[in-house]
Amino acid sequence: MDDKPIDKNIILNELNELHSLDHDYADGRILGSMCTEAHPFAKEVYCKFLDTNLGDPGLFKGTKTIENKVIESIGELLSLNKAYGNIVTGGTEANLMAIRAARNHARKYKGITDGEIIIPDSAHFSFKKAADMLNLKIVEAKLDENYKIDVESVKSVITDKTVAIVAIAGTTELGLIDPIEEISKIAYENNIYFHVDAAFGGFSIPFLKQAGYDLPVFDFSLEGVCSITVDPHKMGLAPIPAGGIIFRREEYLEVMAVDSPYLTVKTQSTIVGTRLGASSAATYAIMKYFGKEGYLKLAKNLMENTIFFADNLKKLGYEIICEPELNIVAFNHPKMDTNVLAEKLEDKGWKVSVAKCPVAIRVVLMNHIKRNHLEELLNDLKELY
Ligand code: 0PR
């Protein structure tokens, strides 16, 4: 740190210079991000709530009410009348809370002390972090030929140490929805905690279904589902950080509670202590401002872009890994190595993401990628073919 204060303009100049090295969503060149530019109204509200702290909710009763209302609203979207949960920093923290709840619940009610969690091969790496922190063993369930969790494989790896089963509604690499209904049944029959990671799909699947897309049920209407991750900072257009964890029952929060005796509320179940109220307020604002109608329009528009892009890739001769269920397209050149193609696209100014399972170029069609960007990208892909 400098000894003497420095003039604001000098500081701002330095920061602006560094900020200019960042990529801008508005260029439409960021192809592999599940985040996008937050809506201006959500950003405006976010700034107003920057000093609020939900770690001590008795001091910020109004903001705590806002968080409760957001959780209630997301719960309703996921077919749950009375929802419990929190707005957290993102999908990683939401998944960590879900797995912590499952572990503590199994420890308390089943006496399991060396638990295992069953996750699909396609699960986000946040579950590896959760297992590491919570001292749980990961058991990977195989994927079927369509890159979805294999139901028989899940059945075959259940043991008396299983504390949770995880399935995904909108996989990170391919945007696919696992057979949640079947897994829910298995979890329910075996009395095992079932968590659905809909970090990406949670803010679009309900609306796409409403728009007539034939997508499977993934939410609390399935009796085995105990918790769902759904992130406002992905398809919800809320500013980063905003993840969501929704629990079916309050007892899942209770089994995580630790005493916080000198605070205004005497127990705390979240991982983070001091935590932003701004994320809840901004999420509340954008959900109200958009309404179901706004999210439906957004989700539909992004799916139309997805189908446009996939169809044109096929016309050019590229190979699509799977028909997109949500707004992600993964593809390969029939002859060129994927990493070589990725490098060539990078040379043309695209920020490319390469999926690992299977290896493919992966484009997440978020709101910052418009038709004109897709046309430019298709032109470049045509040249490279
Ligand atoms: N669950 C799923 C299904 C996810 O796809 C992700 C992240 C998470 C959980 C974890 O969420 P947080 O990153 O909010 O903790 N998916 C993206 C990924 O890892 C996140 C991302 C977003 C990565 C923007 C890059 C980027 O530019 O690919």
PDB file of C-alpha atoms in Angstrom, residues 81-358:
ATOM      1  CA  ASN A  81     -45.325 -24.247  -1.829  1.00  0.00           C
ATOM      2  CA  LYS A  82     -43.106 -23.484   1.135  1.00  0.00           C
ATOM      3  CA  ALA A  83     -39.433 -23.173   0.268  1.00  0.00           C
ATOM      4  CA  TYR A  84     -36.398 -22.861   2.538  1.00  0.00           C
ATOM      5  CA  GLY A  85     -32.945 -21.772   1.456  1.00  0.00           C
ATOM      6  CA  ASN A  86     -30.640 -18.913   0.668  1.00  0.00           C
ATOM      7  CA  ILE A  87     -29.235 -16.698  -2.027  1.00  0.00           C
ATOM      8  CA  VAL A  88     -25.536 -17.529  -1.950  1.00  0.00           C
ATOM      9  CA  THR A  89     -22.433 -16.742  -4.004  1.00  0.00           C
ATOM     10  CA  GLY A  90     -23.067 -19.221  -6.795  1.00  0.00           C
ATOM     11  CA  GLY A  91     -23.613 -22.821  -7.784  1.00  0.00           C
ATOM     12  CA  THR A  92     -20.512 -23.993  -5.952  1.00  0.00           C
ATOM     13  CA  GLU A  93     -21.686 -22.713  -2.586  1.00  0.00           C
ATOM     14  CA  ALA A  94     -25.248 -23.886  -3.264  1.00  0.00           C
ATOM     15  CA  ASN A  95     -24.024 -27.415  -4.060  1.00  0.00           C
ATOM     16  CA  LEU A  96     -21.758 -27.351  -1.017  1.00  0.00           C
ATOM     17  CA  MET A  97     -24.722 -26.450   1.206  1.00  0.00           C
ATOM     18  CA  ALA A  98     -26.848 -29.225  -0.303  1.00  0.00           C
ATOM     19  CA  ILE A  99     -24.171 -31.853   0.244  1.00  0.00           C
ATOM     20  CA  ARG A 100     -23.462 -30.571   3.748  1.00  0.00           C
ATOM     21  CA  ALA A 101     -27.182 -30.833   4.575  1.00  0.00           C
ATOM     22  CA  ALA A 102     -27.287 -34.383   3.190  1.00  0.00           C
ATOM     23  CA  ARG A 103     -24.174 -35.434   5.102  1.00  0.00           C
ATOM     24  CA  ASN A 104     -25.357 -33.937   8.406  1.00  0.00           C
ATOM     25  CA  HIS A 105     -28.833 -35.389   7.966  1.00  0.00           C
ATOM     26  CA  ALA A 106     -27.445 -38.868   7.332  1.00  0.00           C
ATOM     27  CA  ARG A 107     -25.080 -38.525  10.283  1.00  0.00           C
ATOM     28  CA  LYS A 108     -27.898 -37.472  12.614  1.00  0.00           C
ATOM     29  CA  TYR A 109     -30.637 -39.874  11.516  1.00  0.00           C
ATOM     30  CA  LYS A 110     -28.696 -42.859  10.128  1.00  0.00           C
ATOM     31  CA  GLY A 111     -25.431 -42.629  12.030  1.00  0.00           C
ATOM     32  CA  ILE A 112     -23.365 -42.586   8.817  1.00  0.00           C
ATOM     33  CA  THR A 113     -19.923 -41.198   9.600  1.00  0.00           C
ATOM     34  CA  ASP A 114     -17.961 -42.092   6.451  1.00  0.00           C
ATOM     35  CA  GLY A 115     -20.414 -41.201   3.741  1.00  0.00           C
ATOM     36  CA  GLU A 116     -20.377 -41.439  -0.036  1.00  0.00           C
ATOM     37  CA  ILE A 117     -22.090 -39.300  -2.662  1.00  0.00           C
ATOM     38  CA  ILE A 118     -23.161 -40.597  -6.042  1.00  0.00           C
ATOM     39  CA  ILE A 119     -22.662 -38.078  -8.833  1.00  0.00           C
ATOM     40  CA  PRO A 120     -22.786 -38.487 -12.614  1.00  0.00           C
ATOM     41  CA  ASP A 121     -19.540 -38.282 -14.606  1.00  0.00           C
ATOM     42  CA  SER A 122     -20.962 -35.064 -16.054  1.00  0.00           C
ATOM     43  CA  ALA A 123     -21.287 -33.319 -12.666  1.00  0.00           C
ATOM     44  CA  HIS A 124     -19.713 -29.906 -12.173  1.00  0.00           C
ATOM     45  CA  PHE A 125     -16.349 -29.930 -10.363  1.00  0.00           C
ATOM     46  CA  SER A 126     -17.930 -28.103  -7.412  1.00  0.00           C
ATOM     47  CA  PHE A 127     -19.010 -31.535  -6.086  1.00  0.00           C
ATOM     48  CA  LYS A 128     -15.365 -32.573  -5.900  1.00  0.00           C
ATOM     49  CA  LYS A 129     -14.678 -29.515  -3.754  1.00  0.00           C
ATOM     50  CA  ALA A 130     -17.714 -30.302  -1.581  1.00  0.00           C
ATOM     51  CA  ALA A 131     -16.668 -33.928  -1.096  1.00  0.00           C
ATOM     52  CA  ASP A 132     -13.143 -32.848  -0.236  1.00  0.00           C
ATOM     53  CA  MET A 133     -14.292 -30.277   2.329  1.00  0.00           C
ATOM     54  CA  LEU A 134     -16.925 -32.542   3.848  1.00  0.00           C
ATOM     55  CA  ASN A 135     -14.742 -35.622   3.924  1.00  0.00           C
ATOM     56  CA  LEU A 136     -17.027 -37.665   1.683  1.00  0.00           C
ATOM     57  CA  LYS A 137     -16.098 -40.224  -0.927  1.00  0.00           C
ATOM     58  CA  ILE A 138     -17.214 -39.570  -4.498  1.00  0.00           C
ATOM     59  CA  VAL A 139     -18.734 -42.485  -6.369  1.00  0.00           C
ATOM     60  CA  GLU A 140     -19.212 -41.706 -10.050  1.00  0.00           C
ATOM     61  CA  ALA A 141     -22.233 -43.096 -11.862  1.00  0.00           C
ATOM     62  CA  LYS A 142     -21.710 -43.840 -15.559  1.00  0.00           C
ATOM     63  CA  LEU A 143     -23.348 -41.927 -18.362  1.00  0.00           C
ATOM     64  CA  ASP A 144     -25.492 -43.655 -20.967  1.00  0.00           C
ATOM     65  CA  GLU A 145     -24.902 -43.334 -24.712  1.00  0.00           C
ATOM     66  CA  ASN A 146     -26.765 -40.003 -24.671  1.00  0.00           C
ATOM     67  CA  TYR A 147     -24.401 -38.515 -22.051  1.00  0.00           C
ATOM     68  CA  LYS A 148     -27.041 -38.648 -19.298  1.00  0.00           C
ATOM     69  CA  ILE A 149     -26.711 -40.371 -15.947  1.00  0.00           C
ATOM     70  CA  ASP A 150     -27.284 -44.102 -16.349  1.00  0.00           C
ATOM     71  CA  VAL A 151     -30.108 -45.148 -14.024  1.00  0.00           C
ATOM     72  CA  GLU A 152     -28.889 -48.745 -13.661  1.00  0.00           C
ATOM     73  CA  SER A 153     -25.407 -47.520 -12.865  1.00  0.00           C
ATOM     74  CA  VAL A 154     -26.811 -45.383 -10.029  1.00  0.00           C
ATOM     75  CA  LYS A 155     -28.702 -48.372  -8.620  1.00  0.00           C
ATOM     76  CA  SER A 156     -25.582 -50.516  -8.742  1.00  0.00           C
ATOM     77  CA  VAL A 157     -23.428 -48.146  -6.687  1.00  0.00           C
ATOM     78  CA  ILE A 158     -25.842 -47.431  -3.815  1.00  0.00           C
ATOM     79  CA  THR A 159     -24.468 -48.714  -0.500  1.00  0.00           C
ATOM     80  CA  ASP A 160     -25.391 -48.236   3.158  1.00  0.00           C
ATOM     81  CA  LYS A 161     -22.893 -45.366   3.198  1.00  0.00           C
ATOM     82  CA  THR A 162     -24.625 -43.363   0.449  1.00  0.00           C
ATOM     83  CA  VAL A 163     -25.635 -39.992   1.896  1.00  0.00           C
ATOM     84  CA  ALA A 164     -26.719 -38.307  -1.345  1.00  0.00           C
ATOM     85  CA  ILE A 165     -27.439 -38.856  -5.002  1.00  0.00           C
ATOM     86  CA  VAL A 166     -26.939 -35.950  -7.404  1.00  0.00           C
ATOM     87  CA  ALA A 167     -28.399 -35.441 -10.876  1.00  0.00           C
ATOM     88  CA  ILE A 168     -28.119 -32.474 -13.215  1.00  0.00           C
ATOM     89  CA  ALA A 169     -30.741 -30.369 -14.955  1.00  0.00           C
ATOM     90  CA  GLY A 170     -28.579 -28.592 -17.518  1.00  0.00           C
ATOM     91  CA  THR A 171     -25.115 -30.155 -17.540  1.00  0.00           C
ATOM     92  CA  THR A 172     -22.168 -27.779 -17.675  1.00  0.00           C
ATOM     93  CA  GLU A 173     -20.679 -29.131 -20.878  1.00  0.00           C
ATOM     94  CA  LEU A 174     -23.686 -30.182 -22.958  1.00  0.00           C
ATOM     95  CA  GLY A 175     -26.734 -28.584 -21.284  1.00  0.00           C
ATOM     96  CA  LEU A 176     -28.499 -31.947 -20.932  1.00  0.00           C
ATOM     97  CA  ILE A 177     -31.164 -32.890 -18.394  1.00  0.00           C
ATOM     98  CA  ASP A 178     -30.661 -36.181 -16.538  1.00  0.00           C
ATOM     99  CA  PRO A 179     -33.609 -38.593 -16.064  1.00  0.00           C
ATOM    100  CA  ILE A 180     -34.474 -36.884 -12.771  1.00  0.00           C
ATOM    101  CA  GLU A 181     -37.850 -38.619 -12.386  1.00  0.00           C
ATOM    102  CA  GLU A 182     -36.314 -42.102 -12.412  1.00  0.00           C
ATOM    103  CA  ILE A 183     -33.509 -41.124 -10.050  1.00  0.00           C
ATOM    104  CA  SER A 184     -35.993 -39.429  -7.724  1.00  0.00           C
ATOM    105  CA  LYS A 185     -37.922 -42.681  -7.476  1.00  0.00           C
ATOM    106  CA  ILE A 186     -34.797 -44.665  -6.646  1.00  0.00           C
ATOM    107  CA  ALA A 187     -33.687 -42.131  -4.024  1.00  0.00           C
ATOM    108  CA  TYR A 188     -37.145 -42.044  -2.449  1.00  0.00           C
ATOM    109  CA  GLU A 189     -37.459 -45.825  -2.281  1.00  0.00           C
ATOM    110  CA  ASN A 190     -34.002 -46.111  -0.725  1.00  0.00           C
ATOM    111  CA  ASN A 191     -34.562 -43.171   1.652  1.00  0.00           C
ATOM    112  CA  ILE A 192     -31.531 -41.319   0.280  1.00  0.00           C
ATOM    113  CA  TYR A 193     -31.164 -37.541  -0.026  1.00  0.00           C
ATOM    114  CA  PHE A 194     -31.543 -36.435  -3.663  1.00  0.00           C
ATOM    115  CA  HIS A 195     -30.053 -33.147  -4.898  1.00  0.00           C
ATOM    116  CA  VAL A 196     -30.714 -31.679  -8.340  1.00  0.00           C
ATOM    117  CA  ASP A 197     -28.121 -29.289  -9.731  1.00  0.00           C
ATOM    118  CA  ALA A 198     -30.154 -26.925 -11.903  1.00  0.00           C
ATOM    119  CA  ALA A 199     -27.631 -24.089 -11.535  1.00  0.00           C
ATOM    120  CA  PHE A 200     -27.885 -23.517 -15.277  1.00  0.00           C
ATOM    121  CA  GLY A 201     -31.283 -24.989 -16.197  1.00  0.00           C
ATOM    122  CA  GLY A 202     -33.365 -23.755 -13.259  1.00  0.00           C
ATOM    123  CA  PHE A 203     -34.123 -20.377 -14.758  1.00  0.00           C
ATOM    124  CA  SER A 204     -34.986 -21.703 -18.198  1.00  0.00           C
ATOM    125  CA  ILE A 205     -36.520 -25.217 -18.075  1.00  0.00           C
ATOM    126  CA  PRO A 206     -39.789 -24.084 -16.395  1.00  0.00           C
ATOM    127  CA  PHE A 207     -40.263 -21.385 -19.033  1.00  0.00           C
ATOM    128  CA  LEU A 208     -39.291 -23.549 -21.982  1.00  0.00           C
ATOM    129  CA  LYS A 209     -41.846 -26.133 -20.830  1.00  0.00           C
ATOM    130  CA  GLN A 210     -44.439 -23.372 -20.716  1.00  0.00           C
ATOM    131  CA  ALA A 211     -43.430 -22.382 -24.255  1.00  0.00           C
ATOM    132  CA  GLY A 212     -44.163 -25.940 -25.400  1.00  0.00           C
ATOM    133  CA  TYR A 213     -40.666 -27.474 -25.419  1.00  0.00           C
ATOM    134  CA  ASP A 214     -40.840 -31.144 -24.514  1.00  0.00           C
ATOM    135  CA  LEU A 215     -38.511 -31.270 -21.503  1.00  0.00           C
ATOM    136  CA  PRO A 216     -38.605 -33.709 -18.587  1.00  0.00           C
ATOM    137  CA  VAL A 217     -39.823 -32.828 -15.103  1.00  0.00           C
ATOM    138  CA  PHE A 218     -36.934 -31.975 -12.785  1.00  0.00           C
ATOM    139  CA  ASP A 219     -38.343 -30.145  -9.771  1.00  0.00           C
ATOM    140  CA  PHE A 220     -40.010 -30.577  -6.358  1.00  0.00           C
ATOM    141  CA  SER A 221     -43.126 -32.070  -7.934  1.00  0.00           C
ATOM    142  CA  LEU A 222     -41.036 -35.266  -7.733  1.00  0.00           C
ATOM    143  CA  GLU A 223     -41.303 -36.451  -4.130  1.00  0.00           C
ATOM    144  CA  GLY A 224     -37.696 -37.667  -3.909  1.00  0.00           C
ATOM    145  CA  VAL A 225     -36.145 -34.265  -4.657  1.00  0.00           C
ATOM    146  CA  CYS A 226     -34.770 -32.756  -1.413  1.00  0.00           C
ATOM    147  CA  SER A 227     -32.928 -29.710  -2.753  1.00  0.00           C
ATOM    148  CA  ILE A 228     -32.266 -27.823  -5.976  1.00  0.00           C
ATOM    149  CA  THR A 229     -29.466 -25.448  -6.948  1.00  0.00           C
ATOM    150  CA  VAL A 230     -30.620 -22.674  -9.271  1.00  0.00           C
ATOM    151  CA  ASP A 231     -28.426 -19.703 -10.034  1.00  0.00           C
ATOM    152  CA  PRO A 232     -29.792 -16.218 -10.674  1.00  0.00           C
ATOM    153  CA  HIS A 233     -26.337 -15.145 -11.956  1.00  0.00           C
ATOM    154  CA  LYS A 234     -26.542 -17.596 -14.857  1.00  0.00           C
ATOM    155  CA  MET A 235     -29.852 -17.613 -16.776  1.00  0.00           C
ATOM    156  CA  GLY A 236     -31.539 -15.252 -14.294  1.00  0.00           C
ATOM    157  CA  LEU A 237     -29.616 -12.148 -15.498  1.00  0.00           C
ATOM    158  CA  ALA A 238     -28.766 -11.130 -11.924  1.00  0.00           C
ATOM    159  CA  PRO A 239     -25.309  -9.682 -11.151  1.00  0.00           C
ATOM    160  CA  ILE A 240     -22.536 -11.970  -9.885  1.00  0.00           C
ATOM    161  CA  PRO A 241     -22.534 -13.301  -7.151  1.00  0.00           C
ATOM    162  CA  ALA A 242     -26.002 -14.848  -6.991  1.00  0.00           C
ATOM    163  CA  GLY A 243     -26.515 -18.564  -6.561  1.00  0.00           C
ATOM    164  CA  GLY A 244     -29.611 -20.162  -5.127  1.00  0.00           C
ATOM    165  CA  ILE A 245     -30.145 -23.177  -2.904  1.00  0.00           C
ATOM    166  CA  ILE A 246     -33.717 -24.308  -2.265  1.00  0.00           C
ATOM    167  CA  PHE A 247     -34.592 -26.999   0.284  1.00  0.00           C
ATOM    168  CA  ARG A 248     -37.841 -28.911   0.534  1.00  0.00           C
ATOM    169  CA  ARG A 249     -37.799 -28.968   4.337  1.00  0.00           C
ATOM    170  CA  GLU A 250     -36.523 -26.704   7.085  1.00  0.00           C
ATOM    171  CA  GLU A 251     -34.832 -29.645   8.796  1.00  0.00           C
ATOM    172  CA  TYR A 252     -32.136 -29.586   6.087  1.00  0.00           C
ATOM    173  CA  LEU A 253     -31.157 -26.096   7.236  1.00  0.00           C
ATOM    174  CA  GLU A 254     -31.492 -27.103  10.885  1.00  0.00           C
ATOM    175  CA  VAL A 255     -29.003 -29.973  10.612  1.00  0.00           C
ATOM    176  CA  MET A 256     -26.394 -27.435   9.434  1.00  0.00           C
ATOM    177  CA  ALA A 257     -27.102 -24.811  12.104  1.00  0.00           C
ATOM    178  CA  VAL A 258     -24.293 -23.666  14.376  1.00  0.00           C
ATOM    179  CA  ASP A 259     -24.706 -21.315  17.342  1.00  0.00           C
ATOM    180  CA  SER A 260     -24.025 -17.638  16.699  1.00  0.00           C
ATOM    181  CA  PRO A 261     -24.753 -16.443  20.252  1.00  0.00           C
ATOM    182  CA  TYR A 262     -23.779 -12.750  20.057  1.00  0.00           C
ATOM    183  CA  LEU A 263     -25.588 -12.063  16.766  1.00  0.00           C
ATOM    184  CA  THR A 264     -29.180 -10.933  16.310  1.00  0.00           C
ATOM    185  CA  VAL A 265     -30.128 -14.433  15.186  1.00  0.00           C
ATOM    186  CA  LYS A 266     -28.861 -17.236  17.412  1.00  0.00           C
ATOM    187  CA  THR A 267     -28.011 -19.882  14.825  1.00  0.00           C
ATOM    188  CA  GLN A 268     -26.606 -19.795  11.307  1.00  0.00           C
ATOM    189  CA  SER A 269     -26.861 -22.474   8.608  1.00  0.00           C
ATOM    190  CA  THR A 270     -25.059 -20.777   5.721  1.00  0.00           C
ATOM    191  CA  ILE A 271     -21.373 -21.412   5.040  1.00  0.00           C
ATOM    192  CA  VAL A 272     -20.551 -17.734   4.659  1.00  0.00           C
ATOM    193  CA  GLY A 273     -20.941 -15.461   7.711  1.00  0.00           C
ATOM    194  CA  THR A 274     -20.983 -11.867   6.539  1.00  0.00           C
ATOM    195  CA  ARG A 275     -22.857 -12.061   3.249  1.00  0.00           C
ATOM    196  CA  LEU A 276     -24.283  -9.743   0.648  1.00  0.00           C
ATOM    197  CA  GLY A 277     -27.889  -8.625   0.786  1.00  0.00           C
ATOM    198  CA  ALA A 278     -27.313  -6.936  -2.576  1.00  0.00           C
ATOM    199  CA  SER A 279     -27.512 -10.267  -4.418  1.00  0.00           C
ATOM    200  CA  SER A 280     -30.957 -10.986  -2.973  1.00  0.00           C
ATOM    201  CA  ALA A 281     -32.219  -7.467  -3.676  1.00  0.00           C
ATOM    202  CA  ALA A 282     -30.956  -7.470  -7.269  1.00  0.00           C
ATOM    203  CA  THR A 283     -32.413 -10.944  -7.892  1.00  0.00           C
ATOM    204  CA  TYR A 284     -35.730  -9.856  -6.420  1.00  0.00           C
ATOM    205  CA  ALA A 285     -35.770  -6.769  -8.632  1.00  0.00           C
ATOM    206  CA  ILE A 286     -34.998  -8.578 -11.878  1.00  0.00           C
ATOM    207  CA  MET A 287     -37.499 -11.378 -11.176  1.00  0.00           C
ATOM    208  CA  LYS A 288     -40.238  -8.815 -10.585  1.00  0.00           C
ATOM    209  CA  TYR A 289     -39.193  -6.698 -13.544  1.00  0.00           C
ATOM    210  CA  PHE A 290     -39.119  -9.618 -15.979  1.00  0.00           C
ATOM    211  CA  GLY A 291     -41.953 -11.678 -14.610  1.00  0.00           C
ATOM    212  CA  LYS A 292     -42.606 -15.133 -16.034  1.00  0.00           C
ATOM    213  CA  GLU A 293     -43.393 -13.501 -19.342  1.00  0.00           C
ATOM    214  CA  GLY A 294     -39.949 -11.887 -19.576  1.00  0.00           C
ATOM    215  CA  TYR A 295     -38.063 -15.075 -18.704  1.00  0.00           C
ATOM    216  CA  LEU A 296     -40.168 -17.080 -21.133  1.00  0.00           C
ATOM    217  CA  LYS A 297     -39.303 -14.645 -23.913  1.00  0.00           C
ATOM    218  CA  LEU A 298     -35.608 -14.767 -23.022  1.00  0.00           C
ATOM    219  CA  ALA A 299     -35.440 -18.571 -22.787  1.00  0.00           C
ATOM    220  CA  LYS A 300     -37.337 -18.983 -26.065  1.00  0.00           C
ATOM    221  CA  ASN A 301     -35.174 -16.481 -27.872  1.00  0.00           C
ATOM    222  CA  LEU A 302     -31.980 -18.210 -26.692  1.00  0.00           C
ATOM    223  CA  MET A 303     -33.333 -21.605 -27.766  1.00  0.00           C
ATOM    224  CA  GLU A 304     -34.189 -20.200 -31.189  1.00  0.00           C
ATOM    225  CA  ASN A 305     -30.588 -18.950 -31.494  1.00  0.00           C
ATOM    226  CA  THR A 306     -29.384 -22.373 -30.364  1.00  0.00           C
ATOM    227  CA  ILE A 307     -31.401 -24.197 -33.004  1.00  0.00           C
ATOM    228  CA  PHE A 308     -30.372 -21.690 -35.684  1.00  0.00           C
ATOM    229  CA  PHE A 309     -26.705 -22.228 -34.801  1.00  0.00           C
ATOM    230  CA  ALA A 310     -26.943 -26.039 -34.601  1.00  0.00           C
ATOM    231  CA  ASP A 311     -28.811 -26.286 -37.920  1.00  0.00           C
ATOM    232  CA  ASN A 312     -26.297 -24.098 -39.721  1.00  0.00           C
ATOM    233  CA  LEU A 313     -23.338 -25.985 -38.272  1.00  0.00           C
ATOM    234  CA  LYS A 314     -24.819 -29.200 -39.664  1.00  0.00           C
ATOM    235  CA  LYS A 315     -25.319 -27.553 -43.056  1.00  0.00           C
ATOM    236  CA  LEU A 316     -21.621 -26.634 -43.084  1.00  0.00           C
ATOM    237  CA  GLY A 317     -20.691 -30.256 -42.335  1.00  0.00           C
ATOM    238  CA  TYR A 318     -19.783 -29.971 -38.652  1.00  0.00           C
ATOM    239  CA  GLU A 319     -20.822 -32.790 -36.301  1.00  0.00           C
ATOM    240  CA  ILE A 320     -23.117 -31.987 -33.393  1.00  0.00           C
ATOM    241  CA  ILE A 321     -22.474 -34.094 -30.273  1.00  0.00           C
ATOM    242  CA  CYS A 322     -26.171 -34.204 -29.328  1.00  0.00           C
ATOM    243  CA  GLU A 323     -29.373 -32.396 -30.181  1.00  0.00           C
ATOM    244  CA  PRO A 324     -29.445 -29.442 -27.756  1.00  0.00           C
ATOM    245  CA  GLU A 325     -32.000 -29.615 -24.936  1.00  0.00           C
ATOM    246  CA  LEU A 326     -31.015 -26.239 -23.524  1.00  0.00           C
ATOM    247  CA  ASN A 327     -28.989 -23.372 -24.993  1.00  0.00           C
ATOM    248  CA  ILE A 328     -25.644 -25.151 -25.412  1.00  0.00           C
ATOM    249  CA  VAL A 329     -24.258 -26.542 -28.671  1.00  0.00           C
ATOM    250  CA  ALA A 330     -21.217 -28.849 -28.701  1.00  0.00           C
ATOM    251  CA  PHE A 331     -19.662 -29.739 -32.021  1.00  0.00           C
ATOM    252  CA  ASN A 332     -16.587 -31.024 -33.837  1.00  0.00           C
ATOM    253  CA  HIS A 333     -15.065 -30.833 -37.273  1.00  0.00           C
ATOM    254  CA  PRO A 334     -15.288 -34.293 -38.899  1.00  0.00           C
ATOM    255  CA  LYS A 335     -11.526 -34.337 -39.589  1.00  0.00           C
ATOM    256  CA  MET A 336      -9.774 -31.510 -37.733  1.00  0.00           C
ATOM    257  CA  ASP A 337      -8.582 -32.052 -34.158  1.00  0.00           C
ATOM    258  CA  THR A 338     -10.816 -30.121 -31.755  1.00  0.00           C
ATOM    259  CA  ASN A 339      -7.951 -28.311 -30.055  1.00  0.00           C
ATOM    260  CA  VAL A 340      -6.578 -27.205 -33.418  1.00  0.00           C
ATOM    261  CA  LEU A 341      -9.992 -25.878 -34.414  1.00  0.00           C
ATOM    262  CA  ALA A 342     -10.262 -24.116 -31.040  1.00  0.00           C
ATOM    263  CA  GLU A 343      -6.878 -22.441 -31.618  1.00  0.00           C
ATOM    264  CA  LYS A 344      -7.918 -21.288 -35.079  1.00  0.00           C
ATOM    265  CA  LEU A 345     -11.095 -19.786 -33.677  1.00  0.00           C
ATOM    266  CA  GLU A 346      -9.097 -18.090 -30.903  1.00  0.00           C
ATOM    267  CA  ASP A 347      -6.854 -16.607 -33.612  1.00  0.00           C
ATOM    268  CA  LYS A 348      -9.966 -15.117 -35.167  1.00  0.00           C
ATOM    269  CA  GLY A 349     -10.841 -13.454 -31.855  1.00  0.00           C
ATOM    270  CA  TRP A 350     -13.342 -15.915 -30.381  1.00  0.00           C
ATOM    271  CA  LYS A 351     -13.082 -16.930 -26.726  1.00  0.00           C
ATOM    272  CA  VAL A 352     -13.590 -20.653 -27.060  1.00  0.00           C
ATOM    273  CA  SER A 353     -14.355 -23.355 -24.506  1.00  0.00           C
ATOM    274  CA  VAL A 354     -13.515 -27.011 -25.158  1.00  0.00           C
ATOM    275  CA  ALA A 355     -15.644 -29.687 -23.473  1.00  0.00           C
ATOM    276  CA  LYS A 356     -13.818 -32.733 -22.125  1.00  0.00           C
ATOM    277  CA  CYS A 357     -16.546 -35.375 -22.072  1.00  0.00           C
ATOM    278  CA  PRO A 358     -16.725 -35.816 -24.997  1.00  0.00           C
TER     279      PRO A 358
END
